[in-house]
Coordinates of C-alpha atoms in Angstrom, one line a residue:
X1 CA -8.4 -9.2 -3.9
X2 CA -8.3 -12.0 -6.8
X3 CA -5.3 -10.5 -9.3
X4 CA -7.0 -10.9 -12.6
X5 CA -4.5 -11.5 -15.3
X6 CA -4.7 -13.2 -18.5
X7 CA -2.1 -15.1 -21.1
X8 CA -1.3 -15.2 -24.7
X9 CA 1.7 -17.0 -25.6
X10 CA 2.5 -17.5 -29.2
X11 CA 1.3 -20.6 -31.6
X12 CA 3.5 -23.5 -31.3
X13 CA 5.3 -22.0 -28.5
X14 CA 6.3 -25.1 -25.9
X15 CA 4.1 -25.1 -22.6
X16 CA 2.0 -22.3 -24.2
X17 CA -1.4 -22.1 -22.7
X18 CA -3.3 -20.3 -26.0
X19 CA -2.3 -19.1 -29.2
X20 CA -2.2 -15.7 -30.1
X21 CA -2.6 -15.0 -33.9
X22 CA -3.4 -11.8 -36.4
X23 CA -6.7 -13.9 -36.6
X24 CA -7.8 -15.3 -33.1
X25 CA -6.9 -14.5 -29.6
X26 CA -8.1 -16.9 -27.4
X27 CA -8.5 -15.4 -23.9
X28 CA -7.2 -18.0 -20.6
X29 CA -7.9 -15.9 -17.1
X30 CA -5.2 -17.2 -15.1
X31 CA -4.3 -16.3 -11.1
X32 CA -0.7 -15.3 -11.0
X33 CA 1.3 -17.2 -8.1
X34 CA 3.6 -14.6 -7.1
X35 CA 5.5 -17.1 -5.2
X36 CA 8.9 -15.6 -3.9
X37 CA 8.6 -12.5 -5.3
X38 CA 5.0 -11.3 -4.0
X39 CA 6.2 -12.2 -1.1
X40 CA 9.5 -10.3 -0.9
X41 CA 8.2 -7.2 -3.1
X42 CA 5.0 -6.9 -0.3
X43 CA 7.2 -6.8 2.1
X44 CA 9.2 -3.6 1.1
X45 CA 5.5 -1.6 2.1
X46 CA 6.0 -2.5 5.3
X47 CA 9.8 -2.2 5.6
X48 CA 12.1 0.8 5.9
X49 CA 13.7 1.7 2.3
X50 CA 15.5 -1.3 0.7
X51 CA 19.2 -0.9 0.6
X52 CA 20.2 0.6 -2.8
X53 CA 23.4 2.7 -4.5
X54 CA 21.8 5.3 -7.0
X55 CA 24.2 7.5 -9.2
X56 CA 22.6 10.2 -11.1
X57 CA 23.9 12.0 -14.1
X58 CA 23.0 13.2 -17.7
X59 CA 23.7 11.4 -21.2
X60 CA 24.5 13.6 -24.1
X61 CA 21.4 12.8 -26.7
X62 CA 20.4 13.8 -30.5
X63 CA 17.0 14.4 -30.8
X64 CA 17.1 12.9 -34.4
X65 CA 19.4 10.4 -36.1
X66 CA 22.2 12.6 -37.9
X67 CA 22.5 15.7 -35.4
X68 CA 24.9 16.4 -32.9
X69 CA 24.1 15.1 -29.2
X70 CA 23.5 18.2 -28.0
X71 CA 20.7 17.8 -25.3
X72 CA 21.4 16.0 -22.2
X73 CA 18.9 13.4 -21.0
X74 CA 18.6 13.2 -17.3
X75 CA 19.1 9.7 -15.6
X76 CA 19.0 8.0 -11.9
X77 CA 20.5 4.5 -12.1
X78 CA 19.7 2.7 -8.9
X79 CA 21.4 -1.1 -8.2
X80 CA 20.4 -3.4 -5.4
X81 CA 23.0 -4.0 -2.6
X82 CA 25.6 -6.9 -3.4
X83 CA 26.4 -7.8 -7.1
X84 CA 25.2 -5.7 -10.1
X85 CA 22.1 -7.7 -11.9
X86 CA 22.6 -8.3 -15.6
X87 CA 19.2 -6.9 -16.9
X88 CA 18.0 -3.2 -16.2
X89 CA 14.4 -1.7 -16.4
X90 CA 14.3 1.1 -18.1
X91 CA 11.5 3.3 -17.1
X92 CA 9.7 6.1 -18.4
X93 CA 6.8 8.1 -17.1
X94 CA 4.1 9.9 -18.9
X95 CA 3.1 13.8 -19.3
X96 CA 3.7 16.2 -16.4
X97 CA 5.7 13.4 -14.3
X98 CA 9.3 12.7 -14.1
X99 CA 11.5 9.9 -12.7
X100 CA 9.7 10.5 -9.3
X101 CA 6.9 8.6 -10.1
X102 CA 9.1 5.4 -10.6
X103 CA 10.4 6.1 -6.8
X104 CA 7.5 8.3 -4.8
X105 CA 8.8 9.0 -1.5
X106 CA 6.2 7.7 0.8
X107 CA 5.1 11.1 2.2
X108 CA 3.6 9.5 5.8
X109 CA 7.1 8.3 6.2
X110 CA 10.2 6.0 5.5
X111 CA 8.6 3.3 3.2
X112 CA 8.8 2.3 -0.1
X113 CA 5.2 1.2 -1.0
X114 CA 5.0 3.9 -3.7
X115 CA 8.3 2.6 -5.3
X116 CA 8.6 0.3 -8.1
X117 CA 12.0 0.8 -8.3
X118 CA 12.7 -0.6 -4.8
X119 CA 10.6 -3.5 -5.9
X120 CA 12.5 -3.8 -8.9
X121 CA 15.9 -3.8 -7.0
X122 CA 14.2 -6.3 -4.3
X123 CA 13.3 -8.8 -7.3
X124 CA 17.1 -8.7 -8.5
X125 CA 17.0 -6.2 -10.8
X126 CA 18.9 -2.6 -11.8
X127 CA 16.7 0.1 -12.9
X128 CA 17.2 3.3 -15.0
X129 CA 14.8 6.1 -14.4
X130 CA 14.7 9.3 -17.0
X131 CA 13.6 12.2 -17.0
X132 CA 11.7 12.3 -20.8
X133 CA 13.5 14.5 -22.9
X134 CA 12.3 18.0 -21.9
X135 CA 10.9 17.1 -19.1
X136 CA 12.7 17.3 -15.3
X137 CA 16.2 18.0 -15.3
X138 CA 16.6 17.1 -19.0
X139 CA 17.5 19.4 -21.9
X140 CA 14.2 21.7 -22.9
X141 CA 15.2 22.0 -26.0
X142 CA 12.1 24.0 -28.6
X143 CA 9.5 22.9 -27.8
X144 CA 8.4 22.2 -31.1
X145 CA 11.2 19.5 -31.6
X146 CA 10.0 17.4 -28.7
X147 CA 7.8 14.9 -30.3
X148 CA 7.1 11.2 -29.6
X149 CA 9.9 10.2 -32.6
X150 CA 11.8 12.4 -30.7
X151 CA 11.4 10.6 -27.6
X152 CA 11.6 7.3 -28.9
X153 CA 14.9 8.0 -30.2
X154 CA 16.3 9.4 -26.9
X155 CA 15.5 6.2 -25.3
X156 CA 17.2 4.4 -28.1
X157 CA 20.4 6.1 -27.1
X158 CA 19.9 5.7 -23.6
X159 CA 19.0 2.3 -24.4
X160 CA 22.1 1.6 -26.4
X161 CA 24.4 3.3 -23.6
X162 CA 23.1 1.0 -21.0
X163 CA 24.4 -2.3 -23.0
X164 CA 27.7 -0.6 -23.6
X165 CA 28.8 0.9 -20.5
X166 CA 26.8 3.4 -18.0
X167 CA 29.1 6.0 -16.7
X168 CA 28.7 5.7 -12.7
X169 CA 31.7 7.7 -11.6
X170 CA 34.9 9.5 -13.5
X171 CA 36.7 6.6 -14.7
X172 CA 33.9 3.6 -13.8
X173 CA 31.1 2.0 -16.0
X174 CA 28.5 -0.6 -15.6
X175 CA 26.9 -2.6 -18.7
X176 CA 23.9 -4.6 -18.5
X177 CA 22.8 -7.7 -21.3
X178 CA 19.5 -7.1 -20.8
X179 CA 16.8 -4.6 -20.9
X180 CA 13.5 -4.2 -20.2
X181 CA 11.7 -1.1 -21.2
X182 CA 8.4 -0.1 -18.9
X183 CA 6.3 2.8 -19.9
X184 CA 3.4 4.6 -18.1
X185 CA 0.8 6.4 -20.4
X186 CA 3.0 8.5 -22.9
X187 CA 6.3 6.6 -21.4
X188 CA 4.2 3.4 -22.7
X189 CA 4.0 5.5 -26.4
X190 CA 7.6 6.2 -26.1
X191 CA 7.7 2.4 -25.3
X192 CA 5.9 1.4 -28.2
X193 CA 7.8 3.0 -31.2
X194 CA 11.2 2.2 -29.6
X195 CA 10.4 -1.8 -29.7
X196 CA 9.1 -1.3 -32.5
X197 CA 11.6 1.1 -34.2
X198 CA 14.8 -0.1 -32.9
X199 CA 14.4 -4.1 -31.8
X200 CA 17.3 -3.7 -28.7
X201 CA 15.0 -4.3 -26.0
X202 CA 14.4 -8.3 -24.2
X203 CA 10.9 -7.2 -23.0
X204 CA 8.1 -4.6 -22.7
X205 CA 6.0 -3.6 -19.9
X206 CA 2.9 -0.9 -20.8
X207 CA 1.0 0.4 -18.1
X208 CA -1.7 2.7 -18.0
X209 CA -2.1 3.1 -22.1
X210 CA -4.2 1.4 -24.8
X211 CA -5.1 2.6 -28.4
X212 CA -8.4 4.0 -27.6
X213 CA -8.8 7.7 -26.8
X214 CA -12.1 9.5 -26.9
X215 CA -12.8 12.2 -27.1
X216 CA -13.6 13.0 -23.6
X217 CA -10.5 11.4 -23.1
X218 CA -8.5 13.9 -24.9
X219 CA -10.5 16.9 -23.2
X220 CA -10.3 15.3 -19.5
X221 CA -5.9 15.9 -20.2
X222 CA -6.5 19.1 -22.0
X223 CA -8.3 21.3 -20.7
X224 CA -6.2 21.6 -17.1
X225 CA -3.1 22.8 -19.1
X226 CA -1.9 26.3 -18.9
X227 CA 1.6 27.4 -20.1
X228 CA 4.0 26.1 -17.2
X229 CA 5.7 29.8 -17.8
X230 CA 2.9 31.1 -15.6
X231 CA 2.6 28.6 -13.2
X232 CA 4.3 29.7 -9.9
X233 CA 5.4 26.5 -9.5
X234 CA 7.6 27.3 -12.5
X235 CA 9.1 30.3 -11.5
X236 CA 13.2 30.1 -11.0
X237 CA 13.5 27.1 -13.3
X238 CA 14.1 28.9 -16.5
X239 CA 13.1 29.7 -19.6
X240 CA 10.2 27.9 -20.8
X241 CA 8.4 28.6 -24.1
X242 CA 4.7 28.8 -24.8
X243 CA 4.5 25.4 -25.8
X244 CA 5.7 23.8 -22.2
X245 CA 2.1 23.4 -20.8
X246 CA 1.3 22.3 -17.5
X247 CA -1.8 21.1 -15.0
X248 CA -3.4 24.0 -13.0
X249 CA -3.2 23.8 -9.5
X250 CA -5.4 21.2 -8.2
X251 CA -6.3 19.5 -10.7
X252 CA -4.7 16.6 -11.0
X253 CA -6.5 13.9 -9.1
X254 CA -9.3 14.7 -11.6
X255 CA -7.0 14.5 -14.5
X256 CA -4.7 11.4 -13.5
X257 CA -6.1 9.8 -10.1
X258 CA -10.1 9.7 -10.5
X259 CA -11.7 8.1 -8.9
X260 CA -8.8 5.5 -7.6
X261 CA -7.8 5.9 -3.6
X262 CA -5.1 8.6 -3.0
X263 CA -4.1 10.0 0.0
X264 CA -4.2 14.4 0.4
X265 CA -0.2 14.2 1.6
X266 CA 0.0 12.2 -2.2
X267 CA -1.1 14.5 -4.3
X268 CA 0.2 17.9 -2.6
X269 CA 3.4 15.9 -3.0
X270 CA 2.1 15.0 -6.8
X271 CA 1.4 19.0 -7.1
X272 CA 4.7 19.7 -6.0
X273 CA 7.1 17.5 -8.5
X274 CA 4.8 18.2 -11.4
X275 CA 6.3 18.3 -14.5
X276 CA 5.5 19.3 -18.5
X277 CA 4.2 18.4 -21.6
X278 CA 4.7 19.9 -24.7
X279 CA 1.9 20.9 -28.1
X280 CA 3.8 18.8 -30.5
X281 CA 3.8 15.7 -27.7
X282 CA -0.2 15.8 -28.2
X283 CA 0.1 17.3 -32.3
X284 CA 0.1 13.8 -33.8
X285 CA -3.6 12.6 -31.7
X286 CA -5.0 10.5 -33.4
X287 CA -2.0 9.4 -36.0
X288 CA 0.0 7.6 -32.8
X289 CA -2.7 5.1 -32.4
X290 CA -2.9 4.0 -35.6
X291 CA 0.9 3.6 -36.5
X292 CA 1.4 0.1 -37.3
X293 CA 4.0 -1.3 -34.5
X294 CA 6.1 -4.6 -34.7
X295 CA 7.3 -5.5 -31.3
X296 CA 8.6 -8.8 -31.5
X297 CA 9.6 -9.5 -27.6
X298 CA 7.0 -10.3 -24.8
X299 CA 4.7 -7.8 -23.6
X300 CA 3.1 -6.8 -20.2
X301 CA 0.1 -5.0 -20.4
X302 CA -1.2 -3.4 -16.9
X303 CA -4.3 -0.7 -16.6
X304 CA -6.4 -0.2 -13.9
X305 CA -9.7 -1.1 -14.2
X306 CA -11.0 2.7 -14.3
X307 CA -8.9 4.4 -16.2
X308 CA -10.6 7.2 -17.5
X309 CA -8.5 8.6 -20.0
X310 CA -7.9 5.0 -22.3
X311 CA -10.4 2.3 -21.5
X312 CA -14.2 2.6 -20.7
X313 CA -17.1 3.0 -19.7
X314 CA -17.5 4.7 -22.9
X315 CA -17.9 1.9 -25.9
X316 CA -14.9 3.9 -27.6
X317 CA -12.3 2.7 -24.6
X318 CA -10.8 0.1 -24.1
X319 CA -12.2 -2.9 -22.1
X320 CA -10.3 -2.9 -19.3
X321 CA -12.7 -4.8 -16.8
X322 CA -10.4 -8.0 -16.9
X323 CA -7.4 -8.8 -17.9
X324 CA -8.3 -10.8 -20.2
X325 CA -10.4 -7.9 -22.2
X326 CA -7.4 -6.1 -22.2
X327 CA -5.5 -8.4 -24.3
X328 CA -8.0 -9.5 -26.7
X329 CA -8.3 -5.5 -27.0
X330 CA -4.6 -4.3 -27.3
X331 CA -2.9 -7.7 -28.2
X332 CA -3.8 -7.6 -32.0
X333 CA -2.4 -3.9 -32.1
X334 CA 1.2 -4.4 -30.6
X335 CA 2.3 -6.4 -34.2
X336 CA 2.1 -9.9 -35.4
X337 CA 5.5 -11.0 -34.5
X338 CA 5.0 -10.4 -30.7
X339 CA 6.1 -13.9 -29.0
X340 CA 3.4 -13.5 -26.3
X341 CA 1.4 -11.0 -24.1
X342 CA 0.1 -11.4 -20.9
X343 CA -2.1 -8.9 -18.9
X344 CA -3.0 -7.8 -15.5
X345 CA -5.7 -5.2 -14.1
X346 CA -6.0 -3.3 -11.2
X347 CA -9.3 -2.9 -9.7
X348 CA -10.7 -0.1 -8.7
X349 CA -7.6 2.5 -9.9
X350 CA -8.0 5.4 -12.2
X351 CA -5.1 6.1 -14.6
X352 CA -2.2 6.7 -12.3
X353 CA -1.0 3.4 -10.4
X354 CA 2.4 4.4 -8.7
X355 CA 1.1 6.3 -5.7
X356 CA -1.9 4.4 -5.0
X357 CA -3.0 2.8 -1.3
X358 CA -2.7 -1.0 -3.8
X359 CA 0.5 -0.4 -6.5
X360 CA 2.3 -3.2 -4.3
X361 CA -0.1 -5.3 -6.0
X362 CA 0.8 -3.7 -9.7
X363 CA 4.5 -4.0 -8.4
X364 CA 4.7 -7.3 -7.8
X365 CA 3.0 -8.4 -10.9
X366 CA 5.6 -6.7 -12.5
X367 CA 8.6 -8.1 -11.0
X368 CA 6.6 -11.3 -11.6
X369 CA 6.6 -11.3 -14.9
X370 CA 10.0 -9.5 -15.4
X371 CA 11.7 -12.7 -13.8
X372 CA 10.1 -15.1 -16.0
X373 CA 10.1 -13.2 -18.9
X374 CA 13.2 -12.1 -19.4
X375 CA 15.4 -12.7 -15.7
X376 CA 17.4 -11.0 -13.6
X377 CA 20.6 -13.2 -14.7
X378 CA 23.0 -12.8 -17.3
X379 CA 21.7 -16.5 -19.1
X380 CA 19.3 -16.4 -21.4
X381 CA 15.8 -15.4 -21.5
X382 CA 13.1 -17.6 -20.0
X383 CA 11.7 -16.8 -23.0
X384 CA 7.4 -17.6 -23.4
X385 CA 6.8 -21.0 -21.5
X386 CA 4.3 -21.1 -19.2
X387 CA 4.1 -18.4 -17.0
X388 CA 3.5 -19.3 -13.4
X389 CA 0.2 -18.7 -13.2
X390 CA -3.2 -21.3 -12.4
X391 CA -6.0 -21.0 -14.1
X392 CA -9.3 -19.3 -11.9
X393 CA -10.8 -21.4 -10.0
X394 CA -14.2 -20.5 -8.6
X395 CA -14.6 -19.2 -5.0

């Protein structure tokens, strides 16, 4: 299958292929040459797990600028074998996951073809998985105080903890110069008000998101959700208040998969790790799409092709039937100081990309762009030449 990604990188910008203005996007389809790192991240599907030292732990978090850190966020920091990278991806997942969906365990056996972070560590890079505040192991604090400002803050902190020293032991640290922040569906909201609020992150990856929602959209997420209190799956966890909601049995392929490939064993694993979501997360529908954001690093946009919960077929989703409609779509939206923004789709998956039969594809796309984007090195950013990519060429 023919990747289909397209290019923006800022006016005036040397070896730029377009120009990307408030005014005028002009759309270049482009054929990414994966090069090196296709090759190695394809060949962690086939491979037994790739060697990796994870420590997990909690960081002490405020909720909101002035209070106490009195929740914990919860944290799994996983480095490649060998010499600690110098740039981290931070990831964060959407509603009713947790940090599992960054590292799926392949449920047919050893394999890491559901793991972006094993293709993140095989490109060179550290990565950071949380659990969103009140979601996993994190603090479940009300509720009502777990909003999206909420959230963004969190990974602020978590953010600024990463540049100054990670506790991985008792009396050891590790610090990282860069960061690069990659969001799935809410995780990509969270994404986009911490660039935009905060400016300590080198680059932005958004997957599965855009800032059109309809209607049926909103319903498709909504009306699955039952209190997680009275979910069996719940049961011995803990307290949770009427306001943790989440999916009823069964129906998440509907929700998150439809109608991309996923295997049974996937999704009774998927049932299994579920997570929550909480009233105030949803509350602010429509208000987040239409905050004005100002991320000023580059941006990665990735959505599968049939997403059916933010781009078509209805004419109030996003186009995201190439890459290049994707960024003509969302690039005007992500602020007018954004140095450039490229794009990738994934055909033929819904809105869930991990776990599917093709996310090596979406993996190494990733890792791709993370390397020339922003590096794995402690020098400085590659910054927004020419990204190695070829223009389509007709079969």
């Amino acid at each position: 299958m023919t990747p289909a990604t397209a290019v923006h990188p800022e006016e005036g910008e040397e070896g730029a292929v377009a120009t990307f203005t408030q005014k005028r996007l002009a759309v270049w389809a482009v054929r990414l040459k994966v090069l090196g790192v296709l090759a190695a991240v394809s060949s962690v599907a086939e491979a037994s797990q790739v060697q990796k030292v994870c420590h997990s732990g909690h960081l002490p978090v405020a909720l909101w600028q002035g209070l106490p850190p009195s929740e914990r966020v919860f944290a799994k920091l996983c480095l490649p074998a060998g010499e600690t990278p110098s740039t981290v991806q931070l990831l964060v997942h959407g509603i009713t996951y947790t940090h599992q969906y960054w590292d799926f365990p392949d449920p047919e056996g050893p394999s890491d073809r559901y793991s972006y972070v094993s293709a993140a560590l095989n490109a060179g890079f550290a990565t950071l998985a949380i659990d969103r505040i009140g979601s996993g192991d994190s603090s479940r604090p009300p509720g009502a105080s777990v909003t999206l400002e909420a959230n963004a803050y969190v990974v602020h902190q978590v953010v600024q903890a990463l540049r100054t020293g990670w506790k991985t032991g008792p009396s050891s640290t590790v610090s990282f110069s860069k960061v690069i922040l990659v969001g799935h569906s809410y995780g990509s909201f969270t994404a986009w008000y911490e660039a935009s609020d905060y400016q300590d992150v080198d680059g932005v990856i958004l997957s599965g998101v855009s800032h059109f929602v309809t209607m049926g959209s909103v319903m498709r997420v909504i009306t699955p959700l039952v209190p997680a209190g009275l979910d069996p799956a719940f049961f011995g966890r803990g307290y949770y208040d009427p306001s943790y909601l989440t999916t009823r049995p069964q129906t998440r392929y509907s929700t998150f998969y439809f109608p991309g490939e996923v295997t049974r064993k996937v999704l009774e694993r998927d049932e299994k790790t579920k997570s929550t979501v909480t009233l105030t997360e949803f509350a602010p529908f429509p208000l987040i799409l239409t905050r004005p954001l100002d991320i000023r690093v580059p941006v990665l946009l990735f959505n599968g092709t049939e997403d059916r919960l933010f781009c078509g077929p209805s004419i109030q989703g996003a186009d995201c039937s190439s890459a290049e409609a994707l960024v003509a779509t969302e690039g005007p939206r992500l602020g007018p100081q954004v140095p450039c923004i490229e794009g990738h789709v994934l055909q033929g998956a819904g809105h869930v990309l991990n776990t599917l039969g093709n996310a090596q594809e979406w993996f190494a796309v990733a890792q791709n762009w993370a390397v020339q984007r922003v590096g794995p090195d402690a020098g400085p950013a590659p910054g927004c030449g020419l990204w190695e990519a070829e223009l389509l060429k007709q079969d």
